[in-house]
Amino acid sequence: MRIGIYGGSFNPIHKGHTQLAASIVAQGLVDELWLLVSPLNPLKSGEVSNIAEYEHRLKMAELATEGIEGVNVSDFERHLPLPSYTINTLGELQKAYPEHEFVLVIGADNWERFPRWYHADEIIEKYHILIYRRPGCELDETALPASVQVVDTPLYDVSSTKIRESVKKGRMMRRWLDEKVARYIKRHHLYL
Ligand code: ATP
């Protein structure tokens, strides 16, 4: 099977994430999409002060994707050495599941920073990459490597950072959260 790998801290997971995941599968771009909850993003470790424990982020991702066909949550990176660089994760996935083809799914925001990723050239050489658009990120589609494809998905102007900030101020932004996730955040007093 062709498996899309969609990684992030999902701190917390929101409708921008889930609608995107559902759309990639619905368009038949992959057979399944695995949402990989990362223990720590090497480029973000200094920026995010309010990071919920791994168990919480994983659980919220499971709650939010329940019932979305073809979208699965994976804790694969939890068992890998830190920092969890994408090239290592993809290599380990390929070793663990030689029967599958793994495709990297990233946002245009990440594509802008992609040259800074650890072993970026090797990722491009070995794997297909699907790039989805993000508001405010221009993509120069004339200069993309052959292994890279730009895909159209719904755009939602929301981020986990905005959600964490609003929860802190006592507002839950329920419009952008799965109802079960909103309840989970409240019950476990996250992001206060
Ligand atoms: P933060 O605000 O904490 O940086 P985030 O909302 O950007 O978080 P991440 O956990 O970093 O979420 O997201 C993982 C991936 O999801 C990122 O690569 C990012 O491109 C993508 N993403 C984030 N927000 C959206 C959105 N609204 N629509 C589609 N994709 C999104």
Short mmCIF file of C-alpha atoms and ligand atoms in Angstrom, two decimals:
data_model
loop_
_atom_site.label_atom_id
_atom_site.label_comp_id
_atom_site.label_asym_id
_atom_site.label_seq_id
_atom_site.Cartn_x
_atom_site.Cartn_y
_atom_site.Cartn_z
CA MET A 1 0.00 0.00 0.00
CA ARG A 2 0.94 3.62 -0.49
CA ILE A 3 1.07 5.21 2.96
CA GLY A 4 1.18 8.96 3.53
CA ILE A 5 3.21 10.03 6.55
CA TYR A 6 1.88 13.16 8.19
CA GLY A 7 3.93 14.16 11.21
CA GLY A 8 3.57 16.90 13.76
CA SER A 9 3.38 17.71 17.42
CA PHE A 10 -0.44 17.92 17.26
CA ASN A 11 -0.44 20.02 20.41
CA PRO A 12 -3.42 19.81 20.18
CA ILE A 13 -4.83 18.29 16.99
CA HIS A 14 -7.39 20.59 15.31
CA LYS A 15 -9.74 20.58 12.34
CA GLY A 16 -7.07 21.98 10.02
CA HIS A 17 -5.14 18.75 10.62
CA THR A 18 -8.05 16.32 10.40
CA GLN A 19 -9.75 17.88 7.36
CA LEU A 20 -6.44 17.86 5.55
CA ALA A 21 -5.80 14.22 6.41
CA ALA A 22 -9.30 13.21 5.31
CA SER A 23 -8.95 15.13 2.05
CA ILE A 24 -5.61 13.51 1.11
CA VAL A 25 -7.18 10.05 1.52
CA ALA A 26 -10.47 11.02 -0.16
CA GLN A 27 -8.57 12.27 -3.23
CA GLY A 28 -6.92 8.86 -3.55
CA LEU A 29 -3.44 10.35 -3.23
CA VAL A 30 -2.55 7.61 -0.74
CA ASP A 31 -4.25 4.41 0.40
CA GLU A 32 -3.83 5.31 4.04
CA LEU A 33 -2.56 8.31 5.92
CA TRP A 34 -0.63 7.73 9.13
CA LEU A 35 -0.65 10.65 11.48
CA LEU A 36 2.67 10.42 13.32
CA VAL A 37 2.67 12.15 16.68
CA SER A 38 6.25 13.30 17.31
CA PRO A 39 7.85 13.24 20.74
CA LEU A 40 9.62 16.51 19.94
CA ASN A 41 10.13 18.56 16.81
CA PRO A 42 13.88 19.31 16.54
CA LEU A 43 13.20 22.73 14.94
CA LYS A 44 10.55 23.73 17.46
CA SER A 45 11.95 22.47 20.76
CA GLY A 46 13.02 25.94 21.87
CA GLU A 47 9.81 27.69 20.82
CA VAL A 48 7.02 25.66 22.34
CA SER A 49 6.79 26.15 26.06
CA ASN A 50 3.39 24.67 26.65
CA ILE A 51 3.69 21.18 25.21
CA ALA A 52 1.25 18.57 26.46
CA GLU A 53 2.60 15.19 27.42
CA TYR A 54 2.96 12.65 24.66
CA GLU A 55 0.13 10.46 25.99
CA HIS A 56 -2.29 13.39 25.91
CA ARG A 57 -1.37 14.42 22.37
CA LEU A 58 -1.64 10.85 21.15
CA LYS A 59 -5.01 10.32 22.82
CA MET A 60 -6.42 13.57 21.38
CA ALA A 61 -5.23 12.57 17.90
CA GLU A 62 -7.00 9.23 18.29
CA LEU A 63 -10.22 10.88 19.44
CA ALA A 64 -10.18 13.40 16.57
CA THR A 65 -9.58 10.82 13.84
CA GLU A 66 -12.05 8.20 15.07
CA GLY A 67 -14.29 7.36 12.17
CA ILE A 68 -12.18 9.05 9.47
CA GLU A 69 -11.65 6.26 7.00
CA GLY A 70 -8.03 5.59 6.02
CA VAL A 71 -6.56 7.90 8.66
CA ASN A 72 -4.64 6.19 11.47
CA VAL A 73 -2.68 7.57 14.39
CA SER A 74 0.78 6.13 14.97
CA ASP A 75 3.17 6.36 17.92
CA PHE A 76 5.99 4.90 15.81
CA GLU A 77 8.38 7.78 16.60
CA ARG A 78 8.03 7.27 20.32
CA HIS A 79 10.28 4.23 20.13
CA LEU A 80 12.95 5.89 18.00
CA PRO A 81 15.98 7.73 19.35
CA LEU A 82 15.60 11.50 19.73
CA PRO A 83 15.68 13.79 17.89
CA SER A 84 13.28 12.11 15.51
CA TYR A 85 14.59 13.29 12.16
CA THR A 86 12.29 12.55 9.23
CA ILE A 87 14.95 10.73 7.22
CA ASN A 88 15.48 8.30 10.13
CA THR A 89 11.78 7.84 10.75
CA LEU A 90 11.11 7.06 7.08
CA GLY A 91 14.02 4.61 6.98
CA GLU A 92 12.80 2.84 10.11
CA LEU A 93 9.24 2.70 8.77
CA GLN A 94 10.48 1.22 5.52
CA LYS A 95 12.43 -1.41 7.48
CA ALA A 96 9.48 -2.27 9.70
CA TYR A 97 6.97 -2.36 6.81
CA PRO A 98 8.88 -3.37 3.65
CA GLU A 99 5.57 -4.16 1.94
CA HIS A 100 4.48 -0.50 1.95
CA GLU A 101 5.60 2.55 0.01
CA PHE A 102 5.94 5.60 2.25
CA VAL A 103 5.16 9.09 0.99
CA LEU A 104 5.93 12.21 3.00
CA VAL A 105 3.07 14.69 3.45
CA ILE A 106 4.13 18.22 4.44
CA GLY A 107 2.76 21.76 4.33
CA ALA A 108 4.04 24.58 2.15
CA ASP A 109 5.28 26.18 5.39
CA ASN A 110 7.54 23.20 5.97
CA TRP A 111 8.60 23.10 2.33
CA GLU A 112 9.96 26.67 2.71
CA ARG A 113 12.19 25.41 5.52
CA PHE A 114 12.87 22.06 3.91
CA PRO A 115 16.49 22.81 2.84
CA ARG A 116 17.30 23.07 6.57
CA TRP A 117 15.97 19.60 7.31
CA TYR A 118 18.47 16.94 8.22
CA HIS A 119 19.51 15.11 5.01
CA ALA A 120 16.92 16.98 2.93
CA ASP A 121 18.48 15.86 -0.38
CA GLU A 122 18.35 12.23 0.62
CA ILE A 123 14.65 12.52 1.53
CA ILE A 124 13.91 14.00 -1.92
CA GLU A 125 15.98 11.31 -3.62
CA LYS A 126 14.38 8.35 -1.86
CA TYR A 127 10.75 9.35 -1.22
CA HIS A 128 7.81 10.99 -2.89
CA ILE A 129 6.59 14.15 -1.19
CA LEU A 130 3.10 15.62 -1.24
CA ILE A 131 2.96 19.32 -0.42
CA TYR A 132 -0.33 20.93 0.58
CA ARG A 133 -0.88 24.67 0.43
CA ARG A 134 -0.92 26.89 3.52
CA PRO A 135 -2.32 30.42 3.78
CA GLY A 136 0.41 33.00 3.22
CA CYS A 137 2.93 30.53 1.78
CA GLU A 138 3.84 31.02 -1.85
CA LEU A 139 4.93 27.90 -3.72
CA ASP A 140 7.19 28.19 -6.74
CA GLU A 141 5.76 25.25 -8.64
CA THR A 142 8.12 25.69 -11.57
CA ALA A 143 11.14 24.75 -9.48
CA LEU A 144 10.00 21.56 -7.78
CA PRO A 145 11.96 18.28 -7.96
CA ALA A 146 10.27 15.45 -9.87
CA SER A 147 9.47 13.52 -6.68
CA VAL A 148 7.44 16.42 -5.29
CA GLN A 149 3.75 16.97 -6.01
CA VAL A 150 1.59 19.89 -4.88
CA VAL A 151 -1.91 18.90 -3.77
CA ASP A 152 -5.00 21.00 -3.18
CA THR A 153 -6.77 20.55 0.12
CA PRO A 154 -9.14 22.76 2.11
CA LEU A 155 -7.36 25.67 3.81
CA TYR A 156 -8.18 26.56 7.39
CA ASP A 157 -6.56 29.49 9.10
CA VAL A 158 -6.02 27.86 12.47
CA SER A 159 -2.99 26.64 14.37
CA SER A 160 -2.33 24.75 17.58
CA THR A 161 -0.56 27.85 18.89
CA LYS A 162 -3.75 29.92 18.51
CA ILE A 163 -5.74 27.20 20.24
CA ARG A 164 -3.32 26.96 23.17
CA GLU A 165 -3.37 30.75 23.57
CA SER A 166 -7.14 30.94 23.56
CA VAL A 167 -7.55 28.03 26.01
CA LYS A 168 -5.19 29.87 28.33
CA LYS A 169 -7.49 32.89 28.16
CA GLY A 170 -10.49 30.73 29.00
CA ARG A 171 -11.85 30.30 25.46
CA MET A 172 -11.89 26.86 23.88
CA MET A 173 -12.23 27.68 20.13
CA ARG A 174 -14.65 24.79 19.80
CA ARG A 175 -15.24 25.60 16.14
CA TRP A 176 -11.77 24.28 15.36
CA LEU A 177 -11.71 21.35 17.74
CA ASP A 178 -13.35 17.96 17.67
CA GLU A 179 -15.90 17.91 20.47
CA LYS A 180 -14.20 14.96 22.18
CA VAL A 181 -10.86 16.76 22.04
CA ALA A 182 -12.36 19.91 23.56
CA ARG A 183 -13.79 17.82 26.40
CA TYR A 184 -10.45 16.04 26.85
CA ILE A 185 -8.56 19.36 27.13
CA LYS A 186 -11.02 20.57 29.74
CA ARG A 187 -11.01 17.36 31.76
CA HIS A 188 -7.22 17.18 31.90
CA HIS A 189 -6.71 20.93 32.45
CA LEU A 190 -4.37 21.19 29.47
CA TYR A 191 -2.84 24.46 28.21
CA LEU A 192 -3.76 26.55 31.25
P1 ATP B 1 1.89 24.98 16.24
O1 ATP B 1 0.95 26.14 16.15
O2 ATP B 1 2.06 24.43 17.62
O3 ATP B 1 3.20 25.25 15.54
P2 ATP B 1 0.48 23.59 14.10
O4 ATP B 1 -0.98 23.92 14.22
O5 ATP B 1 1.25 24.25 13.00
O6 ATP B 1 1.20 23.76 15.49
P3 ATP B 1 1.77 21.01 13.97
O7 ATP B 1 1.55 20.01 15.02
O8 ATP B 1 3.08 21.66 13.82
O9 ATP B 1 0.56 22.05 14.05
O10 ATP B 1 1.24 20.45 12.61
C1 ATP B 1 1.76 19.42 11.91
C2 ATP B 1 1.59 19.77 10.47
O11 ATP B 1 0.25 20.21 10.26
C3 ATP B 1 2.48 20.92 10.06
O12 ATP B 1 3.41 20.43 9.14
C4 ATP B 1 1.59 21.94 9.43
O13 ATP B 1 2.00 22.18 8.09
C5 ATP B 1 0.23 21.28 9.39
N1 ATP B 1 -0.83 22.20 9.77
C6 ATP B 1 -0.89 23.02 10.81
N2 ATP B 1 -2.01 23.76 10.80
C7 ATP B 1 -2.69 23.40 9.70
C8 ATP B 1 -3.91 23.83 9.08
N3 ATP B 1 -4.68 24.79 9.61
N4 ATP B 1 -4.28 23.24 7.94
C9 ATP B 1 -3.50 22.28 7.39
N5 ATP B 1 -2.34 21.86 7.91
C10 ATP B 1 -1.93 22.40 9.04
#
